[in-house]
XYZ file of C-alpha atoms in Angstrom:
610
model
C 13.119 -14.121 -6.025
C 15.922 -13.968 -3.492
C 18.310 -11.614 -1.811
C 21.779 -12.537 -0.640
C 23.607 -10.612 2.041
C 27.160 -11.337 3.087
C 27.147 -11.336 6.862
C 24.292 -11.187 9.301
C 24.571 -7.526 10.300
C 23.138 -4.351 8.844
C 23.877 -3.772 5.144
C 26.917 -1.614 4.420
C 27.614 -1.259 8.137
C 24.546 0.978 8.495
C 22.087 0.864 11.373
C 19.311 0.823 8.785
C 18.571 -1.764 6.153
C 17.508 -0.356 2.799
C 13.723 -0.061 2.626
C 13.643 -2.666 -0.126
C 15.368 -5.302 2.029
C 12.139 -6.186 3.797
C 9.247 -8.568 3.436
C 5.718 -8.057 4.730
C 3.583 -10.395 6.824
C 0.125 -9.758 8.231
C -3.230 -11.083 9.362
C -5.726 -8.674 7.705
C -5.643 -6.463 10.800
C -2.041 -5.372 11.031
C 1.323 -6.107 9.428
C 5.037 -6.324 10.168
C 8.190 -5.702 8.153
C 10.849 -8.407 8.415
C 14.353 -7.504 7.255
C 16.612 -9.762 5.224
C 18.704 -10.068 8.396
C 15.803 -11.661 10.299
C 14.857 -8.555 12.311
C 11.288 -7.305 12.626
C 11.820 -3.552 12.620
C 8.255 -2.339 12.049
C 5.134 -3.693 13.732
C 2.001 -2.004 15.055
C -0.335 -3.917 17.375
C -3.136 -4.823 17.125
C -4.101 -2.727 14.072
C -2.369 -1.052 11.146
C -2.890 2.377 12.707
C -2.034 1.433 16.295
C 1.104 2.900 17.880
C 4.192 0.898 16.992
C 5.703 -1.826 19.145
C 8.757 -2.302 16.906
C 9.872 0.787 14.975
C 13.653 0.556 14.613
C 13.174 1.325 10.919
C 12.342 4.869 12.113
C 14.868 5.012 14.941
C 17.496 2.306 15.322
C 18.098 3.149 18.981
C 14.671 4.094 20.356
C 12.225 2.358 18.029
C 12.404 -1.232 19.267
C 12.816 -4.472 17.321
C 12.604 -8.258 17.388
C 16.027 -9.529 16.329
C 16.518 -13.158 15.366
C 19.796 -14.122 13.721
C 22.576 -16.667 13.540
C 25.548 -16.106 15.848
C 28.031 -16.947 13.095
C 28.756 -15.298 9.726
C 26.008 -16.156 7.227
C 24.523 -15.379 3.879
C 20.757 -14.817 3.901
C 18.102 -15.475 1.320
C 14.519 -14.307 1.731
C 11.439 -15.493 -0.143
C 7.745 -16.166 0.250
C 6.449 -19.697 0.587
C 4.883 -20.079 -2.892
C 1.489 -18.386 -3.367
C 1.307 -17.207 0.258
C 2.244 -14.349 2.568
C 4.305 -16.689 4.770
C 7.860 -15.318 4.731
C 11.027 -17.436 4.869
C 14.449 -15.995 5.742
C 17.127 -18.638 5.195
C 20.615 -18.520 6.729
C 23.587 -20.233 5.074
C 26.672 -20.795 7.250
C 29.800 -22.907 7.049
C 28.350 -25.512 9.402
C 24.703 -25.557 8.441
C 21.525 -24.088 6.965
C 18.544 -22.793 8.947
C 15.476 -20.704 8.259
C 13.004 -18.439 10.008
C 9.355 -18.863 9.099
C 7.451 -15.646 9.868
C 3.669 -15.439 9.678
C 0.522 -14.279 11.419
C -2.340 -16.779 11.599
C -5.508 -15.515 9.919
C -8.454 -15.216 12.277
C -11.807 -16.304 10.885
C -14.597 -13.757 10.933
C -14.448 -9.995 11.272
C -14.362 -9.462 15.039
C -11.984 -6.660 15.970
C -11.359 -8.206 19.404
C -10.211 -11.579 18.066
C -6.848 -13.007 19.193
C -3.897 -11.573 17.311
C -0.651 -13.557 17.164
C 2.757 -13.258 15.488
C 4.704 -16.527 15.138
C 8.413 -16.925 14.371
C 9.631 -20.493 13.892
C 13.363 -21.217 13.488
C 14.225 -24.560 11.864
C 17.671 -26.064 11.275
C 17.618 -27.670 7.839
C 21.182 -29.061 7.721
C 24.158 -29.293 10.055
C 23.926 -27.075 13.109
C 23.623 -23.339 13.788
C 23.712 -21.201 16.946
C 21.048 -18.454 17.124
C 20.322 -15.449 19.271
C 17.080 -13.568 19.784
C 16.496 -10.155 21.328
C 12.923 -8.987 21.832
C 12.958 -5.263 22.568
C 9.485 -3.707 22.287
C 9.187 0.060 22.605
C 5.548 0.911 23.121
C 3.726 4.027 21.953
C 6.140 4.808 19.113
C 9.056 4.387 21.499
C 7.757 6.931 24.017
C 6.008 4.707 26.571
C 8.011 2.895 29.297
C 7.292 -0.724 30.115
C 8.154 -3.438 32.578
C 9.006 -7.101 31.961
C 8.039 -10.156 34.004
C 9.734 -13.464 33.238
C 8.145 -16.778 34.153
C 10.190 -19.645 32.741
C 9.722 -19.569 28.999
C 7.098 -16.843 29.099
C 7.756 -13.096 29.269
C 5.114 -10.443 29.898
C 5.790 -6.918 28.576
C 3.500 -4.434 30.279
C 3.079 -0.757 29.390
C 0.388 1.769 30.237
C -1.568 1.084 27.048
C -0.771 -2.522 26.155
C 0.398 -5.884 27.415
C 2.212 -8.386 25.213
C 3.172 -11.954 26.024
C 6.164 -13.689 24.473
C 6.285 -17.464 24.731
C 9.179 -19.578 23.477
C 10.307 -23.173 23.324
C 13.864 -22.005 24.110
C 15.188 -20.592 27.414
C 14.638 -16.853 27.979
C 16.664 -14.280 29.912
C 15.609 -10.791 30.921
C 17.352 -7.507 31.773
C 14.219 -5.649 33.018
C 13.685 -4.031 29.613
C 14.378 -6.627 26.921
C 14.247 -10.388 26.660
C 17.096 -12.478 25.278
C 17.562 -16.042 24.133
C 20.527 -18.026 22.838
C 20.192 -21.544 21.513
C 21.853 -23.975 19.149
C 19.859 -26.071 16.701
C 20.868 -29.393 15.205
C 19.475 -30.693 11.936
C 15.720 -31.217 12.239
C 15.368 -29.222 15.456
C 13.309 -26.045 15.779
C 12.398 -23.255 18.197
C 9.124 -21.317 18.229
C 8.542 -17.743 19.428
C 4.970 -16.445 19.647
C 3.961 -12.883 20.468
C 0.393 -12.287 21.669
C -1.498 -9.204 22.720
C -3.048 -9.755 26.143
C -6.507 -8.258 26.670
C -9.517 -8.976 28.837
C -10.399 -12.585 28.241
C -7.222 -13.286 26.230
C -4.466 -14.802 28.352
C -0.882 -15.880 27.595
C -0.807 -19.177 25.755
C 2.230 -21.223 24.819
C 2.810 -22.167 21.191
C 4.404 -25.637 21.237
C 5.965 -27.158 18.124
C 2.841 -29.082 17.138
C 0.640 -26.002 17.360
C 3.124 -23.911 15.360
C 3.077 -26.585 12.650
C -0.728 -26.550 12.556
C -0.842 -22.756 12.404
C 1.768 -22.714 9.631
C -0.219 -25.221 7.563
C -3.495 -23.368 8.161
C -1.977 -20.020 7.167
C -0.511 -21.499 3.981
C -3.911 -23.015 3.144
C -5.688 -19.712 3.716
C -3.505 -17.749 1.290
C -3.477 -20.450 -1.375
C -7.228 -20.915 -1.178
C -7.734 -17.168 -1.535
C -5.335 -16.802 -4.462
C -6.908 -19.762 -6.295
C -9.852 -17.502 -7.206
C -7.642 -15.307 -9.401
C -8.675 -15.111 -13.044
C -5.301 -13.852 -14.249
C -3.363 -16.368 -16.359
C -1.215 -13.977 -18.387
C 2.481 -13.499 -19.033
C 3.378 -11.981 -15.676
C 1.463 -14.279 -13.341
C 4.050 -14.312 -10.547
C 4.270 -10.518 -10.254
C 0.519 -9.980 -10.638
C -0.303 -12.577 -7.993
C 2.286 -11.169 -5.617
C 0.693 -7.742 -6.074
C -2.726 -9.239 -5.375
C -1.394 -10.846 -2.196
C -0.004 -7.462 -1.131
C -3.355 -5.750 -1.691
C -5.097 -8.446 0.338
C -2.515 -8.010 3.144
C -3.375 -4.303 3.239
C -7.068 -5.032 3.837
C -8.530 -4.467 7.299
C -11.095 -7.250 7.451
C -13.361 -5.905 10.241
C -14.404 -2.936 8.063
C -13.370 -3.836 4.500
C -11.002 -0.839 4.404
C -7.773 -0.950 2.374
C -4.794 1.021 3.731
C -2.516 2.909 1.355
C 0.566 1.342 2.995
C 1.344 -0.323 6.356
C 4.028 2.206 7.340
C 4.491 5.845 8.237
C 7.221 8.373 7.460
C 9.473 6.304 5.216
C 10.967 9.189 3.246
C 10.451 10.177 -0.376
C 13.912 11.747 -0.162
C 16.615 10.612 2.277
C 17.067 13.434 4.771
C 14.018 15.278 3.441
C 10.694 16.275 4.983
C 8.337 14.446 2.585
C 7.443 11.851 5.207
C 3.778 10.927 5.600
C 1.580 8.479 7.464
C -0.094 6.132 4.974
C -1.830 3.736 7.402
C -5.257 5.034 6.473
C -7.889 4.621 3.785
C -7.583 6.975 0.846
C -10.845 6.927 -1.131
C -8.856 7.235 -4.356
C -6.346 4.470 -3.666
C -8.933 2.064 -2.329
C -11.319 2.732 -5.235
C -8.535 1.904 -7.687
C -7.865 -1.232 -5.613
C -11.473 -2.250 -6.228
C -10.775 -2.044 -9.956
C -7.695 -4.269 -9.606
C -9.516 -6.807 -7.420
C -12.472 -6.965 -9.793
C -10.140 -7.489 -12.743
C -8.669 -10.506 -10.970
C -12.041 -11.872 -9.884
C -11.963 -11.010 -6.170
C -15.479 -9.614 -5.879
C -15.918 -10.088 -2.110
C -13.086 -7.608 -1.376
C -14.708 -5.098 -3.712
C -18.087 -5.627 -2.049
C -16.624 -5.158 1.441
C -15.014 -1.862 0.472
C -18.225 -0.687 -1.192
C -19.927 -1.271 2.141
C -17.238 0.744 3.924
C -17.728 3.663 1.517
C -21.495 3.479 1.721
C -21.325 3.998 5.479
C -19.112 7.048 4.975
C -21.358 8.710 2.403
C -24.578 8.966 4.390
C -23.971 12.381 5.925
C -24.575 15.854 4.497
C -21.760 17.404 2.403
C -19.124 19.310 4.339
C -16.622 21.928 3.182
C -14.736 19.307 1.173
C -17.762 17.554 -0.278
C -19.796 14.443 0.540
C -16.638 12.485 1.402
C -13.308 13.158 3.052
C -10.301 12.176 0.962
C -9.314 9.626 3.636
C -10.576 7.892 6.750
C -9.292 5.760 9.561
C -9.518 2.022 8.990
C -12.527 1.944 11.314
C -14.160 4.796 9.416
C -13.255 7.599 11.829
C -12.926 11.068 10.343
C -10.374 12.671 12.658
C -6.729 11.848 11.886
C -4.813 14.653 13.623
C -1.254 14.977 12.381
C 1.625 15.265 14.818
C 5.394 15.035 14.680
C 7.272 12.582 16.888
C 10.379 14.612 17.632
C 11.931 11.890 19.801
C 12.420 9.629 16.740
C 15.246 10.456 14.348
C 13.514 9.060 11.263
C 14.777 6.546 8.708
C 18.440 7.399 8.055
C 17.839 10.689 9.854
C 14.870 11.676 7.663
C 12.835 13.796 10.067
C 10.134 14.557 10.925
C 8.389 11.303 11.752
C 4.666 11.972 11.421
C 1.602 10.109 12.648
C -1.863 11.115 11.562
C -2.416 13.036 8.351
C -3.534 16.637 7.982
C -4.554 16.033 4.355
C -7.942 14.902 5.710
C -8.998 18.535 5.481
C -8.026 18.934 1.844
C -10.385 19.258 -1.094
C -9.445 16.706 -3.754
C -12.165 16.587 -6.369
C -10.596 13.683 -8.241
C -11.632 11.189 -5.542
C -15.210 11.280 -6.803
C -14.166 10.077 -10.232
C -12.194 7.181 -8.759
C -15.093 6.338 -6.452
C -17.905 6.379 -9.016
C -15.768 4.602 -11.606
C -15.235 1.787 -9.090
C -18.979 1.702 -8.341
C -19.658 1.529 -12.085
C -17.211 -1.368 -12.515
C -18.612 -3.180 -9.485
C -22.125 -2.771 -10.882
C -20.875 -4.147 -14.207
C -18.522 -6.957 -13.105
C -19.625 -7.700 -9.551
C -23.213 -7.276 -8.354
C -25.764 -4.677 -9.493
C -25.733 -1.893 -6.929
C -28.687 -1.376 -4.627
C -31.209 1.448 -4.828
C -29.736 3.007 -1.681
C -26.274 2.971 -3.197
C -27.607 4.565 -6.374
C -29.112 7.341 -4.246
C -25.658 7.913 -2.762
C -24.061 8.036 -6.217
C -26.735 10.470 -7.427
C -26.149 12.746 -4.434
C -22.400 12.844 -5.190
C -23.028 13.686 -8.849
C -25.523 16.401 -7.959
C -22.938 17.923 -5.613
C -20.264 17.732 -8.322
C -22.497 19.488 -10.846
C -22.433 22.482 -8.492
C -18.806 22.295 -7.361
C -16.538 20.836 -10.071
C -15.316 24.235 -11.300
C -13.121 25.241 -8.365
C -9.464 24.896 -7.344
C -8.381 22.069 -5.049
C -5.240 20.477 -3.582
C -5.218 17.814 -6.296
C -4.235 14.172 -6.569
C -0.703 14.780 -5.244
C -1.995 16.498 -2.067
C 0.181 19.554 -2.527
C 0.622 21.820 0.450
C 1.281 24.911 -1.628
C -2.325 26.081 -1.974
C -5.250 25.178 -4.169
C -5.050 25.267 -7.947
C -7.177 24.370 -10.955
C -5.646 20.964 -11.624
C -6.507 19.312 -14.918
C -6.518 15.846 -13.333
C -9.173 16.945 -10.850
C -11.355 18.171 -13.720
C -10.723 14.939 -15.634
C -11.917 12.795 -12.752
C -14.990 15.002 -12.199
C -15.819 14.257 -15.845
C -15.306 10.539 -15.124
C -17.677 10.695 -12.137
C -20.511 12.255 -14.117
C -19.922 10.176 -17.240
C -19.872 6.825 -15.377
C -22.992 7.738 -13.444
C -24.757 8.553 -16.712
C -23.715 5.164 -18.101
C -25.152 3.351 -15.091
C -28.397 5.315 -15.227
C -28.832 4.635 -18.933
C -27.913 0.950 -18.823
C -30.171 0.121 -15.894
C -32.880 2.721 -16.350
C -32.120 4.341 -13.014
C -33.616 7.738 -12.134
C -31.305 10.660 -12.898
C -31.397 14.268 -14.012
C -29.612 13.334 -17.234
C -29.987 16.734 -18.986
C -28.286 18.477 -16.038
C -25.611 15.805 -15.739
C -24.914 15.935 -19.475
C -24.573 19.715 -19.344
C -21.958 19.463 -16.563
C -20.102 16.588 -18.241
C -19.827 18.513 -21.507
C -18.802 21.742 -19.771
C -15.949 19.923 -18.022
C -14.839 18.359 -21.300
C -14.803 21.696 -23.117
C -12.915 23.409 -20.285
C -10.177 20.776 -20.301
C -9.865 20.896 -24.075
C -9.762 24.687 -24.124
C -7.771 25.559 -21.005
C -6.038 22.287 -20.058
C -4.313 22.112 -23.435
C -1.187 24.172 -24.189
C -1.136 25.061 -27.874
C 2.423 26.327 -27.465
C 3.748 23.094 -25.941
C 1.293 20.822 -27.793
C 0.417 18.947 -24.636
C -2.159 18.656 -21.890
C -0.768 20.317 -18.779
C -0.960 20.205 -14.989
C -3.231 23.199 -14.375
C -5.688 25.219 -16.404
C -3.981 27.930 -18.486
C -0.558 26.629 -17.399
C 2.424 25.105 -19.179
C 3.812 22.655 -16.556
C 3.667 18.940 -17.348
C 2.203 16.404 -14.917
C 2.167 12.626 -15.202
C -1.392 12.460 -13.867
C -2.680 13.291 -17.359
C -1.537 9.788 -18.345
C -4.960 8.767 -17.033
C -6.744 10.571 -19.880
C -6.895 7.640 -22.329
C -7.413 5.117 -19.517
C -10.405 7.126 -18.324
C -11.702 7.154 -21.923
C -11.663 10.951 -21.956
C -9.555 11.040 -25.105
C -8.757 8.468 -27.751
C -5.324 6.881 -27.152
C -4.484 7.702 -30.781
C -5.854 11.258 -30.804
C -3.150 13.577 -32.241
C -3.411 15.782 -29.142
C -2.810 12.777 -26.922
C 0.104 11.455 -28.977
C 1.938 14.786 -28.754
C 1.206 14.826 -25.013
C 2.707 11.357 -24.669
C 5.804 12.508 -26.546
C 6.133 15.594 -24.326
C 5.800 13.528 -21.149
C 8.402 11.073 -22.473
C 10.832 13.907 -23.091
C 10.303 15.829 -19.858
C 9.299 13.347 -17.150
C 10.501 9.882 -18.198
C 13.936 8.544 -17.262
C 14.735 4.999 -18.438
C 11.020 4.060 -18.348
C 10.649 5.568 -14.849
C 8.277 8.528 -14.574
C 8.421 11.615 -12.349
C 5.109 13.092 -11.199
C 6.109 16.672 -12.028
C 9.031 19.024 -11.544
C 8.762 20.672 -8.090
C 11.090 23.448 -9.263
C 8.652 24.589 -11.959
C 5.543 23.683 -9.946
C 6.193 24.464 -6.243
C 4.203 22.172 -3.959
C 4.864 23.828 -0.603
C 7.605 21.394 0.448
C 11.385 21.485 0.363
C 13.521 19.009 -1.511
C 13.032 16.670 -4.437
C 11.674 13.168 -4.867
C 12.208 10.030 -6.911
C 10.188 8.690 -9.796
C 6.645 7.763 -8.882
C 6.022 4.097 -9.520
C 2.288 4.308 -10.193
C 3.032 6.850 -12.925
C 5.557 4.445 -14.457
C 2.838 1.796 -14.767
C 0.359 4.376 -16.099
C 2.961 5.197 -18.740
C 3.086 1.535 -19.762
C -0.682 1.505 -20.244
C -0.628 4.737 -22.218
C 2.025 3.337 -24.567
C 0.071 0.102 -24.995
C -3.189 1.894 -25.747
C -1.390 4.087 -28.275
C -0.255 0.950 -30.109
C 3.408 1.348 -29.136
C 3.567 -2.212 -27.865
C 7.307 -2.813 -28.076
C 7.968 0.324 -26.038
C 5.208 -0.597 -23.590
C 6.522 -4.095 -23.003
C 10.101 -2.866 -22.577
C 8.985 -0.180 -20.112
C 6.873 -2.666 -18.152
C 9.482 -5.382 -17.923
C 12.169 -2.856 -17.042
C 9.909 -1.544 -14.282
C 9.550 -5.092 -12.945
C 13.317 -5.211 -12.425
C 13.019 -2.360 -9.912
C 10.890 -4.467 -7.538
C 12.643 -5.798 -4.487
C 13.681 -9.432 -4.080
C 10.109 -10.394 -3.173
C 8.340 -8.449 -5.914
C 7.374 -5.576 -3.581
C 7.395 -1.846 -4.350
C 7.541 1.276 -2.248
C 5.973 4.491 -3.505
C 8.994 5.802 -5.398
C 12.315 4.811 -6.922
C 15.271 7.045 -6.105
C 18.060 8.359 -8.328
C 20.253 5.284 -7.769
C 17.436 2.759 -8.083
C 16.617 2.523 -4.367
C 13.059 2.152 -3.061
C 11.762 5.290 -1.347
C 8.582 6.146 0.525
C 6.130 4.008 2.437
C 6.425 0.308 1.765
C 4.846 -1.609 0.229
C 2.386 0.766 -1.392
C -1.059 -0.347 -2.556
C -1.263 2.268 -5.327
C 1.875 0.902 -6.999
C 0.752 -2.713 -6.858
C -2.743 -2.035 -8.179
C -1.277 -0.090 -11.122
C 1.053 -3.020 -11.838
C -1.983 -5.323 -12.029
C -3.806 -2.939 -14.351
C -0.772 -2.482 -16.626
C -0.136 -6.249 -16.829
C -3.770 -6.989 -17.577
C -4.097 -4.403 -20.341
C -0.667 -5.038 -21.872
C -1.444 -8.770 -21.986
C -4.652 -8.017 -23.819
C -2.932 -5.664 -26.281
C -0.204 -8.216 -27.026
C -2.811 -10.896 -27.636
């Protein structure tokens, strides 16, 4: 998959590349976005949730960036080295062809203090090309001043909170804030830039050509070795494996956590306020990721996340239950939300937020996602331990007492708590899956009490979550608003995919929320969510829709919807959270939830098609 761009500047004369015109690199601790023009415009160091070093995607003037581009008019083409997360940006000019190889070497082990390095290697493939580089870090989300010290081909950027070292095999110049380099490459020649965080015991170290070549080869081997364990051999192997590679990139290896996305505040509506920080661990998203990883055969990732969750669930229940809806990647509970007023936001979409106030929300559905993933791990991975079963039992006991109450729901609305049908559905899933585990393995459980709660939830949804007038399951109890989250009903095995009530629901959703196979979550006008503005179609819902069609036996429709949805990926097969009214990617990018739902839809559609 490729992207071609006439000229080496910003697309359409804008200061901002479209969100979709980026690739992602990472080292299982942090990640960076590389534009199709060769600029790194998002990078946090040394972790996903650290303050940004490069953030020009959120403010072209103040955010900071690492530009690397040809000094002559070019076309560019960006792609991943096959079956890896090594990114290639190729430049085509009248006098030659060159490429940038961007990658982060993977550090063995799980030590948080291990050396972190970003390598950019420029190689002239044919002819000759002049290049320029501008390294302009802006520490602390662009709010922290820094100084620069230049020693030959090594530059030290020093701020109050961090020191970075840039080494290069080309000459460097400095203007007391940024570092510059201009060089011309002939066929076969190359230049290497390496960016290192400097900490106690970690000192600046050059990255000569031979070392860059070794690191490149080792990084390629790592990703290919990891991907070789995939059990997926279906029709859409390239897209499924790319999604798997994305999910692995979003894993924080020291703790086993999986972030929802590597970015913050990329807008759901250009110019709107729906801008959130996704660099944390949502229990729901990560539990669904476990399902996707297990489907593909990656049991060690599932086991690592189970360990992360187990450590979180040892305390006594708080106001929002035994678990928060999200945690920091190191397991911390406090994620205070603040607005960075000095940053203008992507294309002026303010506010830019860091932290996330949704930590204090009650979202009952997370327990269904969690226990379903435990059930699948117990079934497809390793039988869970007695301690883990005690944790599951404690969650179910709490749910038996608390399932029948309003919450903020799966979409984290900020318009007050309601009795969301999806929350009830996933409470049913939690109790039902726990009962299955107890029965299959003979584990101790208060099955009569659990069965009573499970059946009460079922009857409530059937009685009050169903609109006889509209002939559909609805968003909230006793309501009449549609919500795409009910697409999970047949996937959760709550209702038969051919039940007449479900088939009329599927028809109603198709009529009201589906646009050319793309699915809206709900209509904010008829269901106010406490925020201004509108949003695009929600990509995870579009893949849920594919699965619902497939399970209902509407295979031609399902395949058309799935393959049409694949055409909305970017040139690398990556998806943001949403797709806007003119087909643009919106929201944080790339998003784990979208990629895990793609894997699930591909797997189940493959099976249905035989």
